[in-house]
PDB file of C-alpha atoms and ligand atoms in Angstrom:
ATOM      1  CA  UNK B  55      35.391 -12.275   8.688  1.00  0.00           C
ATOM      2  CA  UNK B  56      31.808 -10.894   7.992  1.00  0.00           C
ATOM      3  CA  UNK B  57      30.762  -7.913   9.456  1.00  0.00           C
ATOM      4  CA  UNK B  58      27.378  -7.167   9.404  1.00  0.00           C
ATOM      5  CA  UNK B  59      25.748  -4.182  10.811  1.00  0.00           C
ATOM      6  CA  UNK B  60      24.605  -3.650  14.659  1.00  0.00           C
ATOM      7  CA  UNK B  61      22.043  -1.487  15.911  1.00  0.00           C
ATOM      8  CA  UNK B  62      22.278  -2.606  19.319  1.00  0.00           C
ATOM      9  CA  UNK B  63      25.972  -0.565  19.193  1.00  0.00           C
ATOM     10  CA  UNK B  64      24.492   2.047  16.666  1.00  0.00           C
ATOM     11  CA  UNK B  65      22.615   4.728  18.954  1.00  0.00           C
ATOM     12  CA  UNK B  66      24.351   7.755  19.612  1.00  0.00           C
ATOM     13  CA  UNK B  67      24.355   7.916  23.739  1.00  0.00           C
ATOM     14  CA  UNK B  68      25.712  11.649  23.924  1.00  0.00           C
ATOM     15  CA  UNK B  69      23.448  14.219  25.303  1.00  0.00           C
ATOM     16  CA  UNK B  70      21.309  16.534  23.478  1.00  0.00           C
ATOM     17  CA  UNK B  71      20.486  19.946  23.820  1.00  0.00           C
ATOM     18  CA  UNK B  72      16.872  20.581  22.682  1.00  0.00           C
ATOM     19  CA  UNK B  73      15.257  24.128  22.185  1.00  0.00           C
ATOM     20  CA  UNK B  74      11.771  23.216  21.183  1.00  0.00           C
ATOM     21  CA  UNK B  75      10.909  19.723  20.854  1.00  0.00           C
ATOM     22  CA  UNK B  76       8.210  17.507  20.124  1.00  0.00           C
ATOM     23  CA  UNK B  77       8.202  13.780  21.255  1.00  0.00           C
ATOM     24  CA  UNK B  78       6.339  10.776  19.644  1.00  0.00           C
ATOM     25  CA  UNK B  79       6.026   6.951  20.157  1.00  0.00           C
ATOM     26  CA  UNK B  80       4.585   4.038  19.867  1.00  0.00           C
ATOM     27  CA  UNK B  81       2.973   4.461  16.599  1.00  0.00           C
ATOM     28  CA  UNK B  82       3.246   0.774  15.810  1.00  0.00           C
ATOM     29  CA  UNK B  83       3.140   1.852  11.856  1.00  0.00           C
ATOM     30  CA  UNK B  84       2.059  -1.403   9.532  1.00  0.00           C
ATOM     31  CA  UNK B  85       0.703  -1.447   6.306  1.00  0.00           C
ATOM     32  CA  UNK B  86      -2.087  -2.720   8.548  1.00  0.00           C
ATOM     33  CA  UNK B  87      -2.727   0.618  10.078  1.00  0.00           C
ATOM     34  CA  UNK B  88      -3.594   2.814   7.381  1.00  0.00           C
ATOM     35  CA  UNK B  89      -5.424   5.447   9.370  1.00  0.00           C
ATOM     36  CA  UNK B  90      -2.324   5.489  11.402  1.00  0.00           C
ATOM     37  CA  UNK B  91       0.245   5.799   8.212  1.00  0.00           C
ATOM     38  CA  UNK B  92      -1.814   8.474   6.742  1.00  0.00           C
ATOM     39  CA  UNK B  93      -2.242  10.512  10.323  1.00  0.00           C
ATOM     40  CA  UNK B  94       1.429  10.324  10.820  1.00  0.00           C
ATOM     41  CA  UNK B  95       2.202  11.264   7.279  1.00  0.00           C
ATOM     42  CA  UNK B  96      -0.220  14.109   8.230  1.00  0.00           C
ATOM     43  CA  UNK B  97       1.497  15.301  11.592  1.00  0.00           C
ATOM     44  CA  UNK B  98       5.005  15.284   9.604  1.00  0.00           C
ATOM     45  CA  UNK B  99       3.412  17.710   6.480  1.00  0.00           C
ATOM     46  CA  UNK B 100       1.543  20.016   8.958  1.00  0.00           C
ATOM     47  CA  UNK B 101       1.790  19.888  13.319  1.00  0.00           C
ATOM     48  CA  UNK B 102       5.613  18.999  13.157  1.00  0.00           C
ATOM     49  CA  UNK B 103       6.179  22.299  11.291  1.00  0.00           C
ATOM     50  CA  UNK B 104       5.994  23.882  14.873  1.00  0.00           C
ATOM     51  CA  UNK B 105       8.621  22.285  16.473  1.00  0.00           C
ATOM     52  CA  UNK B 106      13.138  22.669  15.855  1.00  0.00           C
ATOM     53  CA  UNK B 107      13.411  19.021  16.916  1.00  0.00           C
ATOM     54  CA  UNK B 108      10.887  15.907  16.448  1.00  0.00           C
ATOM     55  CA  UNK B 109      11.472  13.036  18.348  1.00  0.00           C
ATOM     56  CA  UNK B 110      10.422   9.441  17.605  1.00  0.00           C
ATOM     57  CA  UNK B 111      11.234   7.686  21.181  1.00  0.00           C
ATOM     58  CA  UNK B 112      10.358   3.803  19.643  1.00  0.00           C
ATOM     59  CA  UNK B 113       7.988   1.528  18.107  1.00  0.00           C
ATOM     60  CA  UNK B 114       7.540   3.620  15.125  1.00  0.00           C
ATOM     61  CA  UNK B 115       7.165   0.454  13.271  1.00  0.00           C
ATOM     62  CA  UNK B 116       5.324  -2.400  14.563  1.00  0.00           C
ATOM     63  CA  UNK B 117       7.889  -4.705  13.595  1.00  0.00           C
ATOM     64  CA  UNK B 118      11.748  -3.742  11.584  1.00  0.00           C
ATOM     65  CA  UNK B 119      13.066  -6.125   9.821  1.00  0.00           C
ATOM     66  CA  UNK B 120      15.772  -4.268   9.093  1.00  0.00           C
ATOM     67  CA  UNK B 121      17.459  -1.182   7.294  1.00  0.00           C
ATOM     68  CA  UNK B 122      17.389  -2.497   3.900  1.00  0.00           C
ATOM     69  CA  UNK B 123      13.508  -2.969   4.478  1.00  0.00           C
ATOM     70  CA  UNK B 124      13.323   1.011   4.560  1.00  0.00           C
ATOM     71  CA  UNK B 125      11.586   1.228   1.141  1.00  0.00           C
ATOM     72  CA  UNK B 126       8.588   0.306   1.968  1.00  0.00           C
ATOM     73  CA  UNK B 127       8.090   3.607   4.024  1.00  0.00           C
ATOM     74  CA  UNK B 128       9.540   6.063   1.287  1.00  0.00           C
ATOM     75  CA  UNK B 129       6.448   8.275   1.985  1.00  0.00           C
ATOM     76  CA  UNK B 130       7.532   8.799   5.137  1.00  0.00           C
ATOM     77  CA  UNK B 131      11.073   9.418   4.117  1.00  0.00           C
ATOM     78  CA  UNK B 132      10.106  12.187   1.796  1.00  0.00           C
ATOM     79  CA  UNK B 133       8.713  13.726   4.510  1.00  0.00           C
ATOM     80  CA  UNK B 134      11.620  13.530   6.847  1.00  0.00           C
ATOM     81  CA  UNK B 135      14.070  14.785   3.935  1.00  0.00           C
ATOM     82  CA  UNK B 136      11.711  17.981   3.877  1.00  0.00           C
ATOM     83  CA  UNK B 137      11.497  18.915   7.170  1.00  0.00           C
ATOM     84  CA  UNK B 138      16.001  18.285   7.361  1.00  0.00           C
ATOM     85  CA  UNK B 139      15.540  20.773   4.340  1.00  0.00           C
ATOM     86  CA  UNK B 140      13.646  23.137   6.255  1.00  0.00           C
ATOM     87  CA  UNK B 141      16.259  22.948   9.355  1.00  0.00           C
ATOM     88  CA  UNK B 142      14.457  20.413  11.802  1.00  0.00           C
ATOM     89  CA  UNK B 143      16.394  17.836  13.465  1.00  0.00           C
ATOM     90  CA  UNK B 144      14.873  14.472  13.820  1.00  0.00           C
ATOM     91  CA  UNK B 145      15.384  12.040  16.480  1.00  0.00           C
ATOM     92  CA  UNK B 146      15.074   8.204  16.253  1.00  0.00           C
ATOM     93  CA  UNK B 147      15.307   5.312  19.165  1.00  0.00           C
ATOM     94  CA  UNK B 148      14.109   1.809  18.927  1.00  0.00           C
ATOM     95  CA  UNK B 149      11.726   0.298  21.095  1.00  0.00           C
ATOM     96  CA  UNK B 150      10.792  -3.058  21.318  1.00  0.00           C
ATOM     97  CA  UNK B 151       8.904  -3.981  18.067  1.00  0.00           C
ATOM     98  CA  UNK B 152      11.385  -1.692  15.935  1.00  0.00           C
ATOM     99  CA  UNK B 153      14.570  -2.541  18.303  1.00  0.00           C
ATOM    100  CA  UNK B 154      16.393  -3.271  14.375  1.00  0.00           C
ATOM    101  CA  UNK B 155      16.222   0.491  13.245  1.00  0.00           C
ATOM    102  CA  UNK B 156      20.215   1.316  12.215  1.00  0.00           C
ATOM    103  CA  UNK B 157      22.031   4.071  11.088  1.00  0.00           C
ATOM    104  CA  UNK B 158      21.312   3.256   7.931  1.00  0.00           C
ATOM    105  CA  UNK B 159      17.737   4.193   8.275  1.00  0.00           C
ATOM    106  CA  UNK B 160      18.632   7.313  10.492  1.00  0.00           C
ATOM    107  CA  UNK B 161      20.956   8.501   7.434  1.00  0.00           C
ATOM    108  CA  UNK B 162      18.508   7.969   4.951  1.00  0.00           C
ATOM    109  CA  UNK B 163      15.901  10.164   6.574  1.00  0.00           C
ATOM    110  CA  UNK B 164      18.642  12.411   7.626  1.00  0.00           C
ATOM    111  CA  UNK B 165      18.075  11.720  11.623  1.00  0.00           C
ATOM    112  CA  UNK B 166      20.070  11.032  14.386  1.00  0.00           C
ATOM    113  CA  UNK B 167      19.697   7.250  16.212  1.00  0.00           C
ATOM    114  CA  UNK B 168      20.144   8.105  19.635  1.00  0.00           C
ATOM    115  CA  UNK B 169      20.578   5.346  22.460  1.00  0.00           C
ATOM    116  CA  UNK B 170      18.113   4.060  24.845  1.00  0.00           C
ATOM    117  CA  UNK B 171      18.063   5.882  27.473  1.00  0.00           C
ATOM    118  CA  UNK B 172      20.048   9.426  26.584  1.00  0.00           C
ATOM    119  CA  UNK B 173      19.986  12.472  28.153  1.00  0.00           C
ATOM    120  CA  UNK B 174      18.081  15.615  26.986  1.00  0.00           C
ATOM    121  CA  UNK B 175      18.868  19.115  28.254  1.00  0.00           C
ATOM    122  CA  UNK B 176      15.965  21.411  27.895  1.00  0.00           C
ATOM    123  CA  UNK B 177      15.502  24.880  28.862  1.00  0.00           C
ATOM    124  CA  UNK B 178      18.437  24.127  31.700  1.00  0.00           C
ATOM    125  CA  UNK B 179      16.705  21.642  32.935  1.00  0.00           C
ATOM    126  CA  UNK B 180      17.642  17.552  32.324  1.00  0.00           C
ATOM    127  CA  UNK B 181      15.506  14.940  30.972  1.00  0.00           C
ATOM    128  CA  UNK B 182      16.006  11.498  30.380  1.00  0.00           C
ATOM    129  CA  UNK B 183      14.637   9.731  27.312  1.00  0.00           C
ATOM    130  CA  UNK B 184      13.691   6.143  26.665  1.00  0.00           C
ATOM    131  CA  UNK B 185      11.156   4.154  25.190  1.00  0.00           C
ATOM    132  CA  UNK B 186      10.552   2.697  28.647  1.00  0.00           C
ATOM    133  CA  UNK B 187      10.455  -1.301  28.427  1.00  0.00           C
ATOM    134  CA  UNK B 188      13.693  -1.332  30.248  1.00  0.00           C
ATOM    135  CA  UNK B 189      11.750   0.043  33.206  1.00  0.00           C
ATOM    136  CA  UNK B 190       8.933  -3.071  33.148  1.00  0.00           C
ATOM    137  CA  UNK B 191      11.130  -5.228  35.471  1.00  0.00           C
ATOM    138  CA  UNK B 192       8.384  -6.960  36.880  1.00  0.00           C
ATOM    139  CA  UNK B 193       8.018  -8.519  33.707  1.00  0.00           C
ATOM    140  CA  UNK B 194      10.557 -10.728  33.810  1.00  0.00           C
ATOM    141  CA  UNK B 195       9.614 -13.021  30.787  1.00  0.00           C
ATOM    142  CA  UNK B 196       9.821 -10.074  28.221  1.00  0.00           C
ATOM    143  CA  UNK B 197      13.276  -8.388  30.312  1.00  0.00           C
ATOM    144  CA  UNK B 198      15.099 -12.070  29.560  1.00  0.00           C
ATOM    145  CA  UNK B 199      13.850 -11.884  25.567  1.00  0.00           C
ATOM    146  CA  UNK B 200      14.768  -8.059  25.726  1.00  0.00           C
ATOM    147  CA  UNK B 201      18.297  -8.959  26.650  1.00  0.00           C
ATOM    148  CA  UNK B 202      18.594 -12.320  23.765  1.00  0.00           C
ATOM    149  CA  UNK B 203      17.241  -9.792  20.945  1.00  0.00           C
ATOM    150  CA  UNK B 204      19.672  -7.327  21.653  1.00  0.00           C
ATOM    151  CA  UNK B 205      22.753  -9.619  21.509  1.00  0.00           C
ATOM    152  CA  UNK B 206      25.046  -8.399  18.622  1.00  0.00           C
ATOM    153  CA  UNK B 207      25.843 -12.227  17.150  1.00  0.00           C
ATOM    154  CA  UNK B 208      21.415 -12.936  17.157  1.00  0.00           C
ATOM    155  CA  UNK B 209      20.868  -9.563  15.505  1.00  0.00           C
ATOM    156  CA  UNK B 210      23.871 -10.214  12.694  1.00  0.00           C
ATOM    157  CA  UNK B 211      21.982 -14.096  12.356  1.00  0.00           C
ATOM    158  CA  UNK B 212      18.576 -12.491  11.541  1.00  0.00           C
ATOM    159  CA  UNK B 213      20.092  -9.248   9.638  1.00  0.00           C
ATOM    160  CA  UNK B 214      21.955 -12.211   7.186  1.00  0.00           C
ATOM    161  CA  UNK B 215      18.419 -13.670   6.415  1.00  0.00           C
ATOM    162  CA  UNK B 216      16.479 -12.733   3.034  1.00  0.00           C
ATOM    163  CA  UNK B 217      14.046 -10.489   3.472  1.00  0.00           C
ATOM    164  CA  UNK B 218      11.172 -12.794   3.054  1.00  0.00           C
ATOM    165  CA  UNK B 219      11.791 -15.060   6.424  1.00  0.00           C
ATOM    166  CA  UNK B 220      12.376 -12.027   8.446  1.00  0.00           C
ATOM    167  CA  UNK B 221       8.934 -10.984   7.828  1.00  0.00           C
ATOM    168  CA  UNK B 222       7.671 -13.905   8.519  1.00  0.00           C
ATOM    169  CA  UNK B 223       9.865 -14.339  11.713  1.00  0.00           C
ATOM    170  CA  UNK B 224       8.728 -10.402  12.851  1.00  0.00           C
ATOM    171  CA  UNK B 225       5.026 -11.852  12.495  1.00  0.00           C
ATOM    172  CA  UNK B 226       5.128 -14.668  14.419  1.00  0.00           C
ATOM    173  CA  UNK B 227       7.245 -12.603  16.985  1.00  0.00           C
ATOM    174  CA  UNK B 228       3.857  -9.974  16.827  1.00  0.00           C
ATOM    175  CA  UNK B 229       1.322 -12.926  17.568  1.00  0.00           C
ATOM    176  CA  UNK B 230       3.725 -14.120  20.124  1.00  0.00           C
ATOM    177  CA  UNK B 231       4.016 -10.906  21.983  1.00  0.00           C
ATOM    178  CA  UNK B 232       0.176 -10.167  21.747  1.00  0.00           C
ATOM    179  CA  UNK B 233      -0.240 -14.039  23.139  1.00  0.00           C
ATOM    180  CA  UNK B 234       2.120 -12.628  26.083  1.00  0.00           C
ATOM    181  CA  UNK B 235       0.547  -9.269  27.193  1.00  0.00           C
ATOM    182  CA  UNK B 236      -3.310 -11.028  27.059  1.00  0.00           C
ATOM    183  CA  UNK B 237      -1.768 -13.315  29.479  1.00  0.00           C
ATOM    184  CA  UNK B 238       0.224 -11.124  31.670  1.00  0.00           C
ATOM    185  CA  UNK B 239      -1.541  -9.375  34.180  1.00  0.00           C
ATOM    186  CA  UNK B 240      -2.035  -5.186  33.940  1.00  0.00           C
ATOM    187  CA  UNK B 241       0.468  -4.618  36.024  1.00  0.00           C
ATOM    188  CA  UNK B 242       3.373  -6.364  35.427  1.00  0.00           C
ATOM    189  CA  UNK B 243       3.220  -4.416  32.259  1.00  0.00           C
ATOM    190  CA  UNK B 244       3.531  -1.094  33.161  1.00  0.00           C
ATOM    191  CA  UNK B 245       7.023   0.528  34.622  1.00  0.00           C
ATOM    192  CA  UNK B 246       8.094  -0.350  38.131  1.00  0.00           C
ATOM    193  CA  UNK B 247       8.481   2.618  40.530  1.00  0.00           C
ATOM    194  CA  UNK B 248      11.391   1.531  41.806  1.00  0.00           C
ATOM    195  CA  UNK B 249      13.316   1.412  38.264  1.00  0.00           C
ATOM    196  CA  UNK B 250      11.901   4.547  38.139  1.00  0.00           C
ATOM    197  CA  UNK B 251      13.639   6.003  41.147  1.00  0.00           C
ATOM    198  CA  UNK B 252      17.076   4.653  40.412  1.00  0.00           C
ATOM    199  CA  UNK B 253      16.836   5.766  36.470  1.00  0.00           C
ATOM    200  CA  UNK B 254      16.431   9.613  37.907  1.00  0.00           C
ATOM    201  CA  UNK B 255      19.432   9.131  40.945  1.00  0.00           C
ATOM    202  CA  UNK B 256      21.939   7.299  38.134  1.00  0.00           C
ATOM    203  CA  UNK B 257      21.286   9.776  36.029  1.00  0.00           C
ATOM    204  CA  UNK B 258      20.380  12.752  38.034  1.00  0.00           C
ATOM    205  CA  UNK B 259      17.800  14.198  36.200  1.00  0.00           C
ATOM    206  CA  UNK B 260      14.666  16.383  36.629  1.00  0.00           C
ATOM    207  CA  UNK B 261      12.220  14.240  34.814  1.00  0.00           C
ATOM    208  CA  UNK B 262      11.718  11.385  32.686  1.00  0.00           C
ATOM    209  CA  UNK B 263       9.946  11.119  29.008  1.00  0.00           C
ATOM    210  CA  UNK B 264       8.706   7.359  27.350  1.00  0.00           C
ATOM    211  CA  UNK B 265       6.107   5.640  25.943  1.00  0.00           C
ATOM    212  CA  UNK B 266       5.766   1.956  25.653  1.00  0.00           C
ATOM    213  CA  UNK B 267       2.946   1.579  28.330  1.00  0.00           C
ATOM    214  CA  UNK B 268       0.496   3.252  25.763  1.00  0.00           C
ATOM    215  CA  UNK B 269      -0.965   4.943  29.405  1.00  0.00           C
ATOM    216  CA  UNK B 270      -0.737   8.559  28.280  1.00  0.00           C
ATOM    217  CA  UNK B 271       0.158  10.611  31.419  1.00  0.00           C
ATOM    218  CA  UNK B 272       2.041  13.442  33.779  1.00  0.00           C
ATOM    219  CA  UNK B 273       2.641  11.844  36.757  1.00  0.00           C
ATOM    220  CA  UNK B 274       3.881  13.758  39.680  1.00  0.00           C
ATOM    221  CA  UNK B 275       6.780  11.824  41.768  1.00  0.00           C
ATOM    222  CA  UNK B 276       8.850  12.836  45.093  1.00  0.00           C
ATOM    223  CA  UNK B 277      11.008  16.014  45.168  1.00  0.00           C
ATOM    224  CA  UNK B 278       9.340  17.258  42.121  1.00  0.00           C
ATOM    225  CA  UNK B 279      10.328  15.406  39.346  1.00  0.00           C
ATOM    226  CA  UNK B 280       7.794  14.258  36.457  1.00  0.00           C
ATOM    227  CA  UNK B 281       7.445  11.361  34.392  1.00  0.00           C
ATOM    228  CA  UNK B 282       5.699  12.224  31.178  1.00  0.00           C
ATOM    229  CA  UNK B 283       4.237   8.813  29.701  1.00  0.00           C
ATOM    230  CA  UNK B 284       3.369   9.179  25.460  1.00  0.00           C
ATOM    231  CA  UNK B 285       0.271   8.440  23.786  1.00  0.00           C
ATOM    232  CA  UNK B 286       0.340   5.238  21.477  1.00  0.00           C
ATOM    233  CA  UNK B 287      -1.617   6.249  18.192  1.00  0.00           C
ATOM    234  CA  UNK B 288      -4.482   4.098  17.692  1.00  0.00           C
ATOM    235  CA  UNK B 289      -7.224   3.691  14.860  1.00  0.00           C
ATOM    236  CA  UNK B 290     -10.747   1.501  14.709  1.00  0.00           C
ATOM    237  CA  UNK B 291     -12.127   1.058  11.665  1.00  0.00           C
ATOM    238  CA  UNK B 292      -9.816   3.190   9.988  1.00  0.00           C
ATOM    239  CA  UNK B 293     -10.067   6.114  11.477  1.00  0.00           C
ATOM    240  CA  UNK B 294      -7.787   7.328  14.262  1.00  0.00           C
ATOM    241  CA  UNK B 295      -8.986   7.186  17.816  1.00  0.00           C
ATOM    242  CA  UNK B 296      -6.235   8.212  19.595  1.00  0.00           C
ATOM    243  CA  UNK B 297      -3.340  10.492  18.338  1.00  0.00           C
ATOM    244  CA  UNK B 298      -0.928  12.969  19.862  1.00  0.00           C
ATOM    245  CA  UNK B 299       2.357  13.884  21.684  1.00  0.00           C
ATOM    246  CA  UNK B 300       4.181  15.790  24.140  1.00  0.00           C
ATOM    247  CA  UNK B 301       5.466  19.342  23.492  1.00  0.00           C
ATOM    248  CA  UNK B 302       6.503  22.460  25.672  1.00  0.00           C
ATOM    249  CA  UNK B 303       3.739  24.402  27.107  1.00  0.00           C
ATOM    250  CA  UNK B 304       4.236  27.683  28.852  1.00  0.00           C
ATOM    251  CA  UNK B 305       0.706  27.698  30.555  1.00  0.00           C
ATOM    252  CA  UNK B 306       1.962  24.136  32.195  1.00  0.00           C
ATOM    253  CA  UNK B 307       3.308  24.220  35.265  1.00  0.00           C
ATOM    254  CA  UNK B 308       5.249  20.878  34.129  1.00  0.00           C
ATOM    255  CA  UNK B 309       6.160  22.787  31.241  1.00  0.00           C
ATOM    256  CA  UNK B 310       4.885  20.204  28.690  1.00  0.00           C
ATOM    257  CA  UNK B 311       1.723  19.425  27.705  1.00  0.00           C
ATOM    258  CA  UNK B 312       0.493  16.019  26.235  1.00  0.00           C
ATOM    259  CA  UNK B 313      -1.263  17.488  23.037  1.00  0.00           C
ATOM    260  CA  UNK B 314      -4.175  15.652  21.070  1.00  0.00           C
ATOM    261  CA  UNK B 315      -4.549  15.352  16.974  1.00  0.00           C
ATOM    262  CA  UNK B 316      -8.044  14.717  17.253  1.00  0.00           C
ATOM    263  CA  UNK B 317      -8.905  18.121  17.990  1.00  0.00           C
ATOM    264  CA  UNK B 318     -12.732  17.335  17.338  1.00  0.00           C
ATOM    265  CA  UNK B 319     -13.137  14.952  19.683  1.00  0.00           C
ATOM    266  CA  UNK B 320     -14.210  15.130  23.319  1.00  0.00           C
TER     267      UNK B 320
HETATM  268 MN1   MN H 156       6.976  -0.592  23.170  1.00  0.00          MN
END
């Protein structure tokens, strides 16, 4: 019998302790995105210095076509290898678009593939981190394709394809997708309050941190508990418009702080 390998069973679901982290998503990286590529190759060489533990909470890529596709973002890879070298710990979770990403990518950058959502214990207080699409149940269209992608015997199908048709099955997936969310309306698309509520009771945590949306915010819920939403990274014209991440900010009295790259603009 083949076996082929799974991310849906790879991510590690144990909790993590983190002393000074950084989180990041939806970067939606594509050779079509160069502003992007480089500003992220930029944050990695320079801004993630700062920070023990950098965490990329999904849709890294735009699309992932799979672990043996990794060589097309060596740059980035270098990158990760140095900051391992200089005693960070790096975090990866799939979201949507990059829902593929496998150990083998996480070894090869010398991360850790956690699971979707895990629990994060910071300063003694307990987080839980997703990408957030599992929390978009009004959406019911995407939740039933969210549920076929991650079977393990579909993923093994696609994984056993050359290279070549998965690329050209991850574009037509990207036009699809962008077909979907002109058509669906603003709401439906962002998370549903009351997934919201019973992700912090299961799990009994203080707060929540995701991206996904791409509606940057600190939002204040019942009994004091915050959902932090990331920043997606955007660019026009090849230069970056939008650009940042969360971090831990003592002046905050959230104790994070959503944190611009584009320090020169308004
Ligand atoms: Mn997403």
């Amino acid at each position: 019998m083949f076996t082929y390998p799974l991310p849906t069973q790879a991510g590690d679901s144990s909790p993590i302790t983190l002393t000074n982290p950084v989180f990041l998503a939806d970067l939606h990286l594509s050779a079509e995105v160069p502003a992007i590529v480089s500003g992220f190759l930029r944050f990695l060489e320079t801004d993630a210095l700062a920070y023990d533990e950098i965490l990329l909470l999904g849709d890294i890529f735009d699309a992932w076509i799979g672990d043996d596709a990794r060589d097309e973002w060596e740059a980035v890879q270098t990158r990760c290898l140095a900051l391992k070298a200089q005693g960070k710990r790096l975090y990866l979770m799939q979201g949507n678009r990059d829902f593929m990403m496998g150990k083998d990518l996480a070894k090869a950058w010398g991360a850790t593939l956690l699971a979707d959502p895990v629990i994060a214990t910071i300063k003694g207080k307990r987080y839980l981190l997703s990408h957030g699409d599992q929390w978009c149940t009004n959406d019911v269209t995407y939740q039933a394709a969210r549920v076929r992608i991650r079977r393990a015997w579909w993923q093994a199908m696609i994984l056993s394809l050359p290279r070549g048709i998965r690329a050209g099955i991850a574009r037509r997936a990207r036009e699809k997708s962008r077909a979907h969310q002109k058509s669906t309306t603003v709401t439906l698309m962002d998370v549903t309050p009351s997934a919201i509520e019973a992700a912090i009771q299961t799990h009994n945590v203080d707060g929540l941190i995701h991206g996904h949306t791409h509606r940057p915010a600190e939002h204040t819920l019942a009994e004091g508990h915050t959902r932090w939403v990331l920043p997606d990274w955007r660019e026009k014209d090849h230069v970056l418009t939008q650009a940042g991440y969360l971090a831990l900010d003592a002046q905050s009295p959230s104790g994070f702080a959503l944190v611009s790259l584009l320090k020169e603009s308004p």
